[in-house]
XYZ file of C-alpha atoms in Angstrom:
723
model
C 0.000 0.000 0.000
C 2.822 2.380 0.893
C 4.397 1.648 -2.489
C 1.272 2.843 -4.344
C 0.989 5.974 -2.226
C 4.613 6.903 -2.956
C 4.118 6.273 -6.674
C 0.984 8.456 -6.668
C 2.797 11.307 -4.895
C 5.694 11.027 -7.337
C 3.293 11.156 -10.299
C 1.419 14.157 -8.830
C 4.714 15.926 -8.198
C 5.811 15.370 -11.783
C 2.501 16.774 -13.015
C 2.878 19.898 -10.830
C 6.438 20.344 -12.018
C 5.373 19.918 -15.603
C 2.632 22.563 -15.245
C 5.069 25.242 -14.079
C 6.355 27.207 -17.114
C 9.074 29.731 -17.848
C 8.534 33.070 -19.612
C 11.189 35.379 -21.008
C 10.594 38.678 -22.853
C 12.673 41.528 -24.294
C 11.040 44.972 -24.072
C 12.144 47.347 -26.839
C 11.480 50.893 -28.044
C 9.379 50.584 -31.209
C 11.156 53.418 -33.038
C 14.797 52.762 -32.104
C 14.689 49.020 -31.200
C 16.752 49.950 -28.123
C 16.062 48.000 -24.888
C 13.858 49.734 -22.321
C 15.457 49.487 -18.891
C 13.180 49.591 -15.852
C 9.869 48.729 -17.515
C 7.329 46.987 -15.280
C 6.165 43.561 -16.499
C 3.240 42.184 -14.497
C 0.830 39.209 -14.507
C -2.234 40.647 -12.650
C -4.081 37.374 -11.987
C -0.898 35.708 -10.714
C 0.276 38.776 -8.781
C 3.750 38.304 -10.263
C 5.794 41.256 -11.445
C 9.379 42.149 -12.325
C 11.455 45.062 -13.723
C 13.435 44.744 -16.965
C 17.226 44.620 -16.612
C 19.926 46.577 -18.452
C 19.252 44.498 -21.559
C 15.513 45.195 -21.412
C 14.794 41.546 -20.561
C 12.750 39.901 -17.836
C 12.470 36.243 -16.742
C 9.616 34.464 -14.964
C 9.378 30.899 -13.708
C 6.541 28.941 -12.130
C 3.883 30.169 -14.554
C 0.990 27.658 -14.475
C -0.705 26.330 -17.579
C -3.576 28.315 -19.048
C -4.261 31.830 -20.353
C -2.720 34.738 -18.433
C -2.837 38.455 -19.121
C 0.478 40.321 -19.219
C 0.690 44.067 -18.539
C 3.762 46.147 -19.481
C 4.145 49.795 -18.470
C 6.839 52.451 -18.453
C 6.799 56.231 -18.040
C 6.325 58.006 -21.378
C 5.129 54.866 -23.204
C 1.668 53.502 -23.820
C 0.747 50.600 -21.530
C 0.577 47.228 -23.295
C -1.831 44.446 -22.343
C -1.404 41.008 -23.937
C -2.754 37.546 -23.200
C -0.568 34.435 -23.606
C -1.473 30.744 -23.460
C 0.906 28.559 -21.491
C 2.875 26.468 -22.051
C 4.866 28.409 -24.661
C 7.419 26.601 -26.787
C 11.027 27.391 -25.839
C 11.702 28.121 -29.492
C 9.505 31.232 -29.221
C 11.341 32.624 -26.209
C 12.381 35.311 -25.556
C 9.339 37.142 -26.937
C 10.187 40.584 -28.316
C 7.623 43.197 -27.318
C 7.846 46.748 -28.707
C 6.466 49.767 -26.852
C 5.698 53.071 -28.539
C 5.709 56.490 -26.978
C 2.554 57.798 -25.368
C 2.151 60.917 -27.525
C -0.825 62.115 -25.492
C 0.961 61.907 -22.129
C 2.430 65.345 -21.526
C 2.988 65.150 -17.749
C 6.545 63.855 -18.149
C 7.596 66.570 -20.593
C 9.848 69.295 -19.219
C 8.738 72.824 -20.072
C 11.143 75.731 -20.453
C 8.829 78.722 -19.998
C 8.677 78.212 -16.213
C 12.491 78.496 -15.932
C 12.380 75.222 -14.021
C 13.846 71.769 -14.676
C 10.680 70.124 -13.372
C 8.140 68.329 -15.494
C 4.787 69.851 -16.364
C 2.983 67.879 -13.644
C 5.401 68.920 -10.873
C 5.214 72.724 -11.121
C 2.637 74.966 -9.407
C 2.323 77.230 -12.472
C -0.297 75.913 -14.879
C 1.224 75.349 -18.327
C -0.487 74.122 -21.483
C 1.492 72.483 -24.225
C 1.000 71.630 -27.884
C 3.573 69.040 -28.901
C 4.200 65.749 -30.652
C 1.484 64.433 -32.914
C -0.968 67.154 -31.858
C 1.458 69.790 -33.124
C 1.971 67.863 -36.362
C -1.772 67.425 -36.911
C -2.510 71.118 -36.403
C 0.486 72.039 -38.536
C -1.019 70.076 -41.433
C -3.999 72.421 -41.569
C -1.955 75.623 -41.940
C 1.654 74.710 -42.771
C 2.485 78.327 -43.566
C 1.618 79.982 -40.232
C 0.591 79.301 -36.610
C -2.697 81.212 -36.579
C -4.962 78.154 -36.629
C -2.657 76.183 -34.348
C -3.354 78.688 -31.564
C -6.959 79.522 -32.411
C -8.123 75.955 -31.744
C -7.084 76.010 -28.077
C -9.530 76.899 -25.320
C -9.109 80.397 -23.947
C -7.186 81.606 -27.023
C -8.713 83.495 -29.913
C -6.807 84.896 -32.886
C -8.341 88.191 -33.966
C -8.073 89.195 -37.620
C -7.194 92.886 -37.723
C -7.261 93.448 -41.493
C -9.928 92.327 -43.933
C -7.554 92.332 -46.890
C -4.042 91.561 -45.533
C -5.254 88.766 -43.188
C -3.111 90.146 -40.337
C -4.086 88.717 -36.949
C -3.210 89.021 -33.261
C -3.485 86.705 -30.246
C -6.131 87.200 -27.579
C -5.882 85.180 -24.368
C -8.993 85.098 -22.154
C -10.524 87.923 -24.172
C -7.826 90.558 -23.659
C -6.200 92.557 -26.472
C -3.216 91.083 -28.261
C -0.884 93.733 -26.822
C -1.247 92.023 -23.420
C 0.145 88.688 -24.677
C 3.867 88.116 -25.091
C 4.919 85.992 -28.076
C 8.409 84.523 -27.766
C 10.755 82.138 -29.526
C 12.919 79.907 -27.321
C 12.263 82.179 -24.347
C 13.286 85.385 -26.140
C 10.795 88.179 -26.973
C 11.311 88.544 -30.730
C 7.771 89.674 -31.618
C 6.844 92.840 -29.731
C 6.069 96.431 -30.601
C 6.204 97.148 -34.331
C 7.727 93.693 -34.972
C 4.571 92.093 -33.557
C 2.757 93.022 -36.768
C 2.107 90.075 -39.108
C 4.040 87.784 -36.748
C 1.370 85.066 -36.542
C 1.207 84.980 -40.331
C 4.987 84.727 -40.771
C 5.855 81.791 -38.492
C 5.823 78.338 -40.090
C 5.534 75.437 -37.606
C 7.684 72.670 -39.144
C 10.779 73.380 -36.990
C 8.824 73.634 -33.725
C 9.287 70.994 -31.037
C 6.470 72.295 -28.841
C 4.376 75.359 -28.073
C 4.033 76.354 -24.407
C 1.213 78.579 -23.188
C 0.932 80.189 -19.753
C -2.359 81.998 -19.199
C -2.608 84.801 -16.690
C 0.041 87.233 -15.518
C 3.556 86.092 -16.354
C 5.264 89.442 -15.885
C 7.254 88.194 -12.880
C 9.079 85.808 -15.185
C 9.174 87.839 -18.392
C 8.531 91.491 -17.586
C 6.067 93.881 -19.220
C 3.587 92.725 -21.821
C 2.699 89.341 -20.323
C -0.464 90.491 -18.534
C -2.814 88.058 -20.283
C -0.138 85.392 -20.679
C 2.622 84.236 -22.959
C 3.111 81.910 -25.909
C 6.602 80.412 -26.165
C 7.592 78.717 -29.432
C 10.238 76.074 -28.703
C 12.308 74.991 -31.705
C 13.842 71.560 -32.237
C 17.371 70.701 -31.168
C 19.635 68.297 -33.036
C 19.851 64.650 -31.996
C 22.402 61.993 -32.806
C 19.997 60.471 -35.305
C 19.770 62.652 -38.393
C 16.422 64.217 -39.229
C 15.660 65.364 -42.754
C 12.046 66.195 -43.450
C 10.091 67.900 -46.203
C 6.520 69.147 -46.402
C 4.664 70.158 -49.556
C 1.154 71.578 -49.322
C -1.351 73.003 -51.793
C -4.777 74.558 -51.242
C -7.965 74.980 -53.232
C -7.361 78.736 -52.849
C -4.215 78.209 -54.980
C -1.825 78.554 -52.060
C 1.499 76.731 -51.887
C 3.755 75.818 -48.953
C 7.120 74.071 -49.212
C 9.234 73.520 -46.085
C 12.301 71.518 -45.125
C 14.042 70.817 -41.822
C 17.446 69.206 -41.216
C 19.167 68.369 -37.929
C 22.152 66.284 -36.870
C 24.405 66.132 -33.844
C 27.916 64.770 -33.631
C 30.249 64.624 -30.638
C 31.161 68.307 -30.510
C 28.907 69.994 -33.024
C 25.319 69.969 -34.150
C 23.139 71.925 -36.517
C 19.535 72.582 -37.475
C 18.420 74.286 -40.679
C 14.848 75.250 -41.442
C 13.757 76.799 -44.746
C 10.331 77.445 -46.212
C 8.648 79.134 -49.139
C 5.012 80.167 -48.804
C 2.911 81.564 -51.611
C -0.652 82.872 -51.564
C -2.856 83.727 -54.515
C -5.522 86.430 -54.356
C -8.740 84.679 -53.322
C -12.294 86.040 -53.105
C -14.809 83.267 -52.259
C -17.608 85.797 -51.680
C -17.119 87.354 -55.128
C -17.330 90.868 -53.673
C -14.213 92.102 -55.451
C -11.940 92.166 -52.349
C -9.331 89.623 -51.313
C -10.177 87.320 -48.421
C -6.700 85.817 -48.816
C -4.090 88.262 -50.132
C -1.433 87.606 -52.723
C 1.896 87.001 -50.989
C 5.349 85.523 -51.360
C 7.366 84.694 -48.250
C 10.776 83.104 -47.743
C 12.105 81.909 -44.363
C 15.555 80.657 -43.400
C 16.553 79.662 -39.842
C 20.022 78.050 -39.474
C 21.427 77.252 -35.987
C 24.803 75.939 -34.859
C 25.222 73.955 -31.611
C 28.620 73.569 -29.945
C 29.183 70.971 -27.202
C 32.459 71.901 -25.518
C 32.145 69.175 -22.875
C 29.468 67.489 -20.783
C 28.997 70.640 -18.706
C 29.179 73.404 -21.329
C 27.326 74.040 -24.568
C 26.343 76.972 -26.760
C 24.104 77.560 -29.748
C 23.830 80.496 -32.120
C 21.311 81.082 -34.861
C 19.669 83.572 -37.149
C 16.068 83.889 -38.316
C 15.433 85.544 -41.680
C 11.969 86.283 -43.062
C 11.153 88.389 -46.108
C 7.660 88.839 -47.508
C 5.652 90.877 -50.002
C 1.896 90.823 -49.241
C -0.741 92.559 -51.388
C -4.490 92.559 -50.728
C -7.495 94.654 -51.682
C -9.254 95.044 -55.023
C -9.057 91.669 -56.797
C -8.535 93.127 -60.259
C -5.782 95.434 -59.024
C -4.025 92.636 -57.122
C -4.156 90.455 -60.232
C -2.289 93.125 -62.203
C -5.096 94.835 -64.070
C -5.136 98.586 -64.583
C -7.853 99.796 -62.189
C -8.513 103.455 -61.443
C -8.878 104.442 -57.760
C -8.629 100.846 -56.559
C -8.304 100.111 -52.847
C -5.296 98.021 -51.857
C -3.018 97.287 -48.898
C 0.587 96.366 -49.606
C 2.878 95.094 -46.833
C 6.587 94.605 -47.440
C 8.513 93.171 -44.497
C 12.059 92.112 -43.703
C 12.744 90.405 -40.384
C 16.212 89.364 -39.176
C 16.865 88.197 -35.635
C 19.807 86.495 -33.982
C 19.772 84.047 -31.069
C 22.569 83.032 -28.714
C 22.344 80.696 -25.734
C 25.232 79.573 -23.527
C 24.875 77.170 -20.585
C 27.452 75.862 -18.144
C 26.810 73.409 -15.324
C 28.888 74.415 -12.331
C 28.059 71.102 -10.637
C 25.449 68.392 -10.971
C 22.705 70.600 -9.533
C 23.611 74.135 -10.654
C 23.802 75.990 -13.951
C 24.689 79.396 -15.368
C 22.901 80.533 -18.524
C 23.570 83.499 -20.796
C 21.300 84.376 -23.719
C 20.943 87.200 -26.179
C 18.862 88.127 -29.189
C 18.981 91.094 -31.558
C 15.930 91.807 -33.674
C 15.819 93.898 -36.855
C 12.389 94.570 -38.372
C 11.651 96.717 -41.420
C 8.092 97.130 -42.659
C 6.276 99.292 -45.158
C 2.454 99.533 -45.279
C 0.959 101.224 -48.322
C -2.704 102.040 -48.971
C -4.065 104.561 -51.491
C -2.650 108.027 -50.815
C -0.765 106.927 -47.689
C 2.380 105.012 -46.764
C 3.647 104.138 -43.309
C 7.119 102.668 -42.940
C 9.706 102.314 -40.245
C 12.427 100.207 -38.725
C 12.609 98.654 -35.277
C 15.866 97.463 -33.714
C 15.507 95.740 -30.361
C 17.631 93.474 -28.209
C 17.236 91.160 -25.244
C 20.056 89.978 -22.977
C 19.927 87.831 -19.859
C 22.129 86.026 -17.380
C 20.660 83.652 -14.818
C 21.819 81.135 -12.237
C 19.759 78.126 -11.176
C 20.275 75.452 -8.560
C 18.136 72.670 -7.150
C 18.014 69.839 -4.638
C 15.368 67.339 -3.581
C 13.423 69.964 -1.620
C 13.652 73.243 -3.514
C 14.742 74.900 -6.736
C 16.065 78.440 -7.200
C 16.592 80.602 -10.263
C 17.745 84.230 -10.218
C 18.976 86.576 -12.879
C 19.054 89.912 -14.626
C 18.039 91.011 -18.095
C 18.089 94.053 -20.348
C 15.705 95.077 -23.131
C 16.513 97.816 -25.603
C 13.949 99.030 -28.133
C 14.235 101.713 -30.801
C 11.835 102.629 -33.597
C 12.537 105.085 -36.422
C 9.685 106.149 -38.677
C 10.543 106.785 -42.326
C 7.111 107.612 -43.755
C 3.760 108.402 -42.178
C 1.273 111.139 -41.401
C 2.773 114.670 -41.443
C 3.892 115.993 -38.046
C 2.939 112.718 -36.348
C 6.285 110.979 -35.927
C 6.013 107.844 -33.831
C 9.753 107.444 -33.145
C 10.776 106.230 -29.704
C 13.703 104.743 -27.813
C 13.609 103.101 -24.399
C 15.415 100.569 -22.228
C 14.297 98.239 -19.439
C 16.481 96.596 -16.789
C 15.040 93.737 -14.755
C 16.097 91.642 -11.759
C 14.211 88.479 -10.823
C 14.267 85.510 -8.461
C 12.040 82.457 -8.224
C 11.808 79.542 -5.801
C 9.896 76.260 -5.984
C 9.677 74.528 -2.601
C 8.300 71.109 -1.707
C 6.863 72.415 1.543
C 5.147 69.105 2.423
C 4.418 65.713 0.877
C 1.313 66.991 -0.907
C 2.083 70.711 -1.168
C 4.418 72.641 -3.489
C 4.871 76.410 -3.268
C 6.244 78.663 -5.995
C 7.188 82.244 -5.165
C 8.772 84.851 -7.355
C 9.675 88.513 -7.349
C 10.820 90.812 -10.101
C 11.663 94.479 -10.266
C 11.888 96.304 -13.595
C 13.159 99.777 -14.275
C 11.857 101.360 -17.488
C 13.658 104.434 -18.817
C 10.370 106.299 -19.395
C 7.992 104.967 -16.730
C 10.146 104.065 -13.724
C 10.029 101.103 -11.324
C 7.668 98.131 -11.388
C 7.720 95.608 -8.505
C 6.161 92.312 -9.636
C 5.486 89.581 -7.047
C 4.034 86.173 -7.883
C 2.658 83.267 -5.833
C 1.502 79.790 -6.900
C 0.468 76.851 -4.739
C -0.051 73.235 -5.820
C -1.872 70.570 -3.813
C -1.806 66.935 -4.964
C -3.975 64.855 -2.600
C -3.744 61.828 -4.884
C -1.984 60.852 -8.078
C -5.100 61.448 -10.190
C -5.959 64.883 -8.750
C -3.995 68.145 -8.756
C -5.164 71.594 -7.656
C -3.326 74.843 -8.419
C -3.902 78.393 -7.187
C -1.811 81.319 -8.362
C -1.653 85.017 -9.028
C 0.599 87.976 -9.610
C 1.006 91.567 -10.748
C 1.803 92.766 -14.257
C 2.310 95.885 -16.330
C 2.335 97.124 -19.912
C 4.114 100.302 -20.976
C 2.139 102.456 -23.459
C 2.732 101.769 -27.153
C 1.098 102.910 -30.367
C 1.685 99.476 -31.880
C -1.613 97.889 -30.953
C -4.218 96.059 -33.025
C -6.467 99.159 -33.001
C -3.749 101.262 -34.662
C -2.836 98.360 -36.963
C -6.401 98.350 -38.345
C -5.827 101.941 -39.488
C -2.339 101.269 -40.928
C -1.097 103.797 -38.293
C -2.655 106.603 -40.314
C -3.408 109.810 -38.359
C -2.260 108.164 -35.115
C -0.891 110.705 -32.652
C 2.310 109.811 -30.743
C 1.873 109.011 -27.056
C 2.636 111.832 -24.649
C 4.751 110.114 -21.987
C 4.204 113.023 -19.587
C 0.442 112.470 -19.562
C 0.332 108.669 -19.495
C 1.346 105.940 -17.104
C 1.914 102.242 -17.570
C -1.096 99.954 -17.454
C -0.949 97.777 -14.321
C -2.697 94.505 -13.668
C -3.663 92.029 -10.993
C -4.476 88.461 -12.015
C -5.338 85.159 -10.370
C -6.398 81.700 -11.464
C -7.441 78.387 -9.923
C -7.465 75.092 -11.738
C -8.404 71.483 -11.017
C -6.764 68.712 -12.991
C -8.165 65.172 -12.772
C -7.227 61.983 -14.602
C -8.966 58.664 -14.161
C -8.965 55.230 -15.764
C -12.681 54.493 -15.881
C -12.024 50.990 -17.241
C -8.991 49.203 -18.661
C -9.867 50.671 -22.080
C -11.492 54.010 -21.184
C -9.603 56.936 -19.618
C -10.669 60.485 -18.787
C -8.466 63.556 -18.456
C -10.142 66.777 -17.383
C -9.159 70.282 -16.359
C -11.220 73.204 -15.081
C -9.647 76.663 -14.902
C -11.176 79.743 -13.269
C -9.490 83.066 -14.059
C -9.688 86.766 -13.250
C -7.523 89.673 -14.487
C -7.997 93.400 -13.867
C -6.104 96.113 -15.777
C -6.041 99.580 -14.205
C -6.047 102.791 -16.270
C -6.067 101.085 -19.677
C -4.885 102.961 -22.739
C -7.576 103.223 -25.424
C -7.490 104.688 -28.943
C -10.018 107.510 -29.346
C -11.130 109.494 -32.380
C -10.299 113.221 -31.951
C -11.620 115.019 -34.997
C -9.497 113.924 -37.942
C -6.881 112.127 -35.849
C -6.689 109.297 -33.331
C -5.142 109.616 -29.900
C -4.329 107.089 -27.179
C -6.031 108.199 -23.991
C -5.907 106.767 -20.494
C -9.237 106.807 -18.722
C -9.935 106.568 -14.999
C -11.258 103.063 -14.711
C -10.354 99.497 -15.502
C -10.913 96.493 -17.738
C -11.477 93.084 -16.242
C -11.880 89.585 -17.622
C -13.310 86.696 -15.666
C -14.461 83.279 -16.657
C -13.678 79.610 -16.875
C -12.189 77.022 -19.213
C -13.215 73.371 -19.210
C -11.234 70.685 -21.042
C -12.074 66.993 -21.214
C -10.386 64.199 -23.124
C -11.881 60.732 -23.393
C -9.647 57.943 -24.744
C -10.989 54.556 -25.798
C -8.678 52.261 -27.742
C -7.864 54.203 -30.939
C -10.572 56.839 -30.410
C -10.084 60.154 -28.646
C -12.753 62.763 -27.957
C -11.727 66.292 -26.961
C -14.361 68.610 -25.493
C -13.557 72.196 -24.555
C -15.606 75.151 -23.334
C -14.514 78.732 -22.671
C -16.547 81.368 -20.852
C -15.037 84.872 -21.051
C -16.784 87.903 -19.595
C -14.735 91.019 -20.439
C -15.979 94.469 -19.461
C -14.832 98.073 -19.289
C -15.639 100.225 -16.234
C -15.353 104.019 -16.371
C -17.089 106.768 -14.359
C -19.592 104.298 -12.984
C -20.506 102.964 -16.439
C -20.009 99.397 -17.582
C -19.694 98.317 -21.202
C -18.935 95.017 -22.930
C -15.450 94.748 -24.347
C -15.625 94.275 -28.135
C -14.655 91.219 -30.183
C -14.930 88.614 -27.451
C -16.981 85.449 -27.895
C -18.411 85.029 -24.396
C -19.074 81.342 -25.045
C -16.901 79.047 -27.153
C -16.992 75.315 -27.768
C -14.107 73.178 -29.035
C -14.987 69.638 -30.102
C -12.645 67.150 -31.813
C -13.215 63.439 -32.426
C -10.087 61.567 -33.501
C -9.432 58.023 -34.671
C -5.757 57.169 -34.747
C -3.687 54.113 -35.573
C -0.342 55.288 -34.269
C 2.251 55.644 -36.989
C -0.169 54.515 -39.687
C -3.374 56.506 -40.112
C -5.527 59.092 -38.387
C -8.712 60.972 -39.170
C -10.409 63.693 -37.171
C -13.648 65.650 -37.194
C -13.753 69.041 -35.482
C -16.431 71.610 -34.694
C -15.969 75.018 -33.051
C -18.739 77.341 -31.867
C -18.431 81.112 -31.326
C -21.224 83.003 -29.589
C -22.310 86.540 -30.671
C -19.667 89.244 -30.187
C -19.980 92.934 -29.388
C -18.545 95.013 -32.265
C -16.873 98.419 -32.132
C -19.636 100.019 -34.216
C -22.255 99.100 -31.610
C -23.677 96.172 -33.559
C -23.720 92.558 -32.392
C -22.084 89.946 -34.593
C -23.822 86.666 -35.306
C -22.994 83.327 -33.700
C -21.419 80.720 -35.961
C -19.896 77.235 -36.207
C -16.661 76.224 -37.947
C -16.255 72.565 -38.901
C -13.372 70.627 -40.373
C -12.292 67.155 -41.425
C -8.614 66.193 -41.377
C -6.743 63.009 -42.170
C -3.243 61.636 -42.711
C -1.964 58.267 -43.957
C 1.553 56.895 -43.690
C 2.907 55.195 -46.801
C 5.907 53.017 -46.152
C 8.735 54.121 -43.909
C 9.395 57.624 -45.226
C 6.201 59.082 -46.695
C 2.815 60.275 -45.528
C 0.001 62.140 -47.259
C -2.547 64.439 -45.620
C -5.832 65.990 -46.686
C -7.955 68.548 -44.821
C -11.411 69.978 -45.470
C -11.279 73.166 -43.468
C -14.537 74.989 -42.714
C -16.499 72.624 -44.994
C -19.805 74.317 -44.042
C -18.355 77.443 -45.709
C -18.951 79.723 -42.724
C -18.079 83.266 -43.845
C -18.816 86.687 -42.437
C -19.510 87.819 -46.005
C -22.292 85.201 -46.229
C -24.343 86.460 -43.257
C -22.962 89.944 -42.576
C -20.874 92.693 -44.180
C -17.182 93.449 -43.790
C -17.239 97.030 -45.066
C -19.438 100.035 -45.693
C -19.163 102.591 -48.502
C -17.876 101.670 -51.935
C -15.380 99.012 -52.956
C -13.007 101.765 -54.108
C -13.079 103.523 -50.724
C -14.228 100.937 -48.166
C -14.667 101.589 -44.453
C -13.948 98.199 -42.913
C -15.970 96.798 -40.067
C -14.670 94.424 -37.411
C -13.758 90.971 -38.715
C -15.245 88.556 -36.176
C -15.793 85.459 -38.354
C -13.819 83.743 -41.140
C -13.707 85.452 -44.524
C -11.898 82.732 -46.499
C -14.668 80.107 -46.157
C -14.314 76.478 -47.251
C -10.738 75.624 -48.245
C -9.291 72.204 -49.037
C -5.601 71.621 -48.497
C -3.461 68.554 -48.858
C 0.062 67.494 -49.406
C 2.989 65.184 -48.878
C 5.419 64.769 -45.983
C 8.787 63.056 -46.375
C 10.998 62.083 -43.445
C 14.374 60.537 -44.257
């Protein structure tokens, strides 16, 4: 009897041993085929998990027979879930599993606009970012400029300031474009006179990401960042060469051709961006005026990167843009001999240099020096009047930063110089000026407790015309759980008076009186915002990311352009402008589908002598809706719809509400090619279809506010090549 019992136990033991299996896998980056070190590989139902080694491999033993789900995750990559049936033949082991980057996960991306080395999820200042595939998708729709790229974000509206030249400015949370600072790689290259046409002259192909901070950012970047800032971050060279081309054509007979090259070696690297953009006079309303002007633009941006050693590097570059833009009477623009035709001709030349030097004094500290010099020459010609001038400005900064596990410090000093010389304009109304601003700043980010992070900053600017400006800032972040983050922040700001605003731009600076510095003061602001960020995996396949932002900004003694007889004068009234509202963003992800829902409420008002009036050209309610289907690296298609509520106009009328819809798609062909096709505004929403854009005659038009699209339904498509 004992013999049979022993034989039975031996047989049972052999069966148990036989049912225990081994599993070996190699986890690789899909794009580079490099091993991923530190990825988590986990069998949920077995409660077995391990971390990949230096070769990206992981080994399991004692896996029982049957089907078992395997889950693989790593920061910055999309989580993989696979089911395997055991036993698995030894011939199939190790199994190679490729992970691809999570292009929607922005929390691990380091932003530069905050002057911090922390990631976007670890800083108290709320930062929005357009990067990766989102940047590429939006760049497909308007490869020649960044106007649409910004206009499709909640809380941002691009305001067209000219019916015929298509010039536009940025409005954040309903405030005028002069209150938003537009920068390139942290340097203010587009301000004052050089801010004109800037949105229409920046092609996006060489951009790595676009960073947006809403609300007062003057503590970090000085005057002009009352409503916020937009920082365009360009690509840097990597060891793997990048050579890409983009060719785009439109049904409005526009053409865009761009190329970007980058490569880094041991001690040297380079990036070169070049583009040619051409527009043909286009009048979809058949009213005899251009909705899209005729233009030719050439851009060249070469940069050289020097890597002296592991601690020290420097890069220098130059940005060159030249353009001739002609809009107005269609027949005149097309070269016909027309008597008394209305036209607007803009000729611009923009040259700016960039220099950045960084040196790490130790593993946790760094000194940075940067400089830019900006040359901008522009001529605006309309019948019987020409305005032209040249702006030369510069920006220089030195800063020192250091950090440890608890806190991070950055402090520095910078200098702005700005000079404008008018060559042509209205008689006895010279708008020349010259001023300088010196600034000192310091900022600290402190992990004050496990769940609390405090950011404090202080800046003091001295302006040669308007004196001292102390600018404190405070931001607090509370993270009670991994899925939930709350931020509260605020600060002071200022804007020195300038004639180069969108109101003066509408009039081509004709009959604009110079600002009397003895009778005006800088505009000063107080702003605050509170936001709630929540992310939740509803199921294994369905995730929700949401953000709610509440904002308030008040600007004291604003400078407004007033009509004084036959001229216009900037006057400062005793009162204030304020904007208050909320932004709501939600993103639902389910397998290859993504649904983006956005809502913006902006209530902007002017208060003077006890009277309240609605600030013009602000859509109080806006909706942003995008449904996307995407097979990563292969194909994507998206449907979008944007709603704008009625807007108060400067002539006292109320503009109509409208929807803009679009369909966009891209398909990869092989390893190097992709084609894209977009149906922009396919419902053909146009202000000229339901309202007017001018009064008077076509030969001497008096233009009204442009609050809706004028170019209507446009199809564009093209080819992208990446070698």
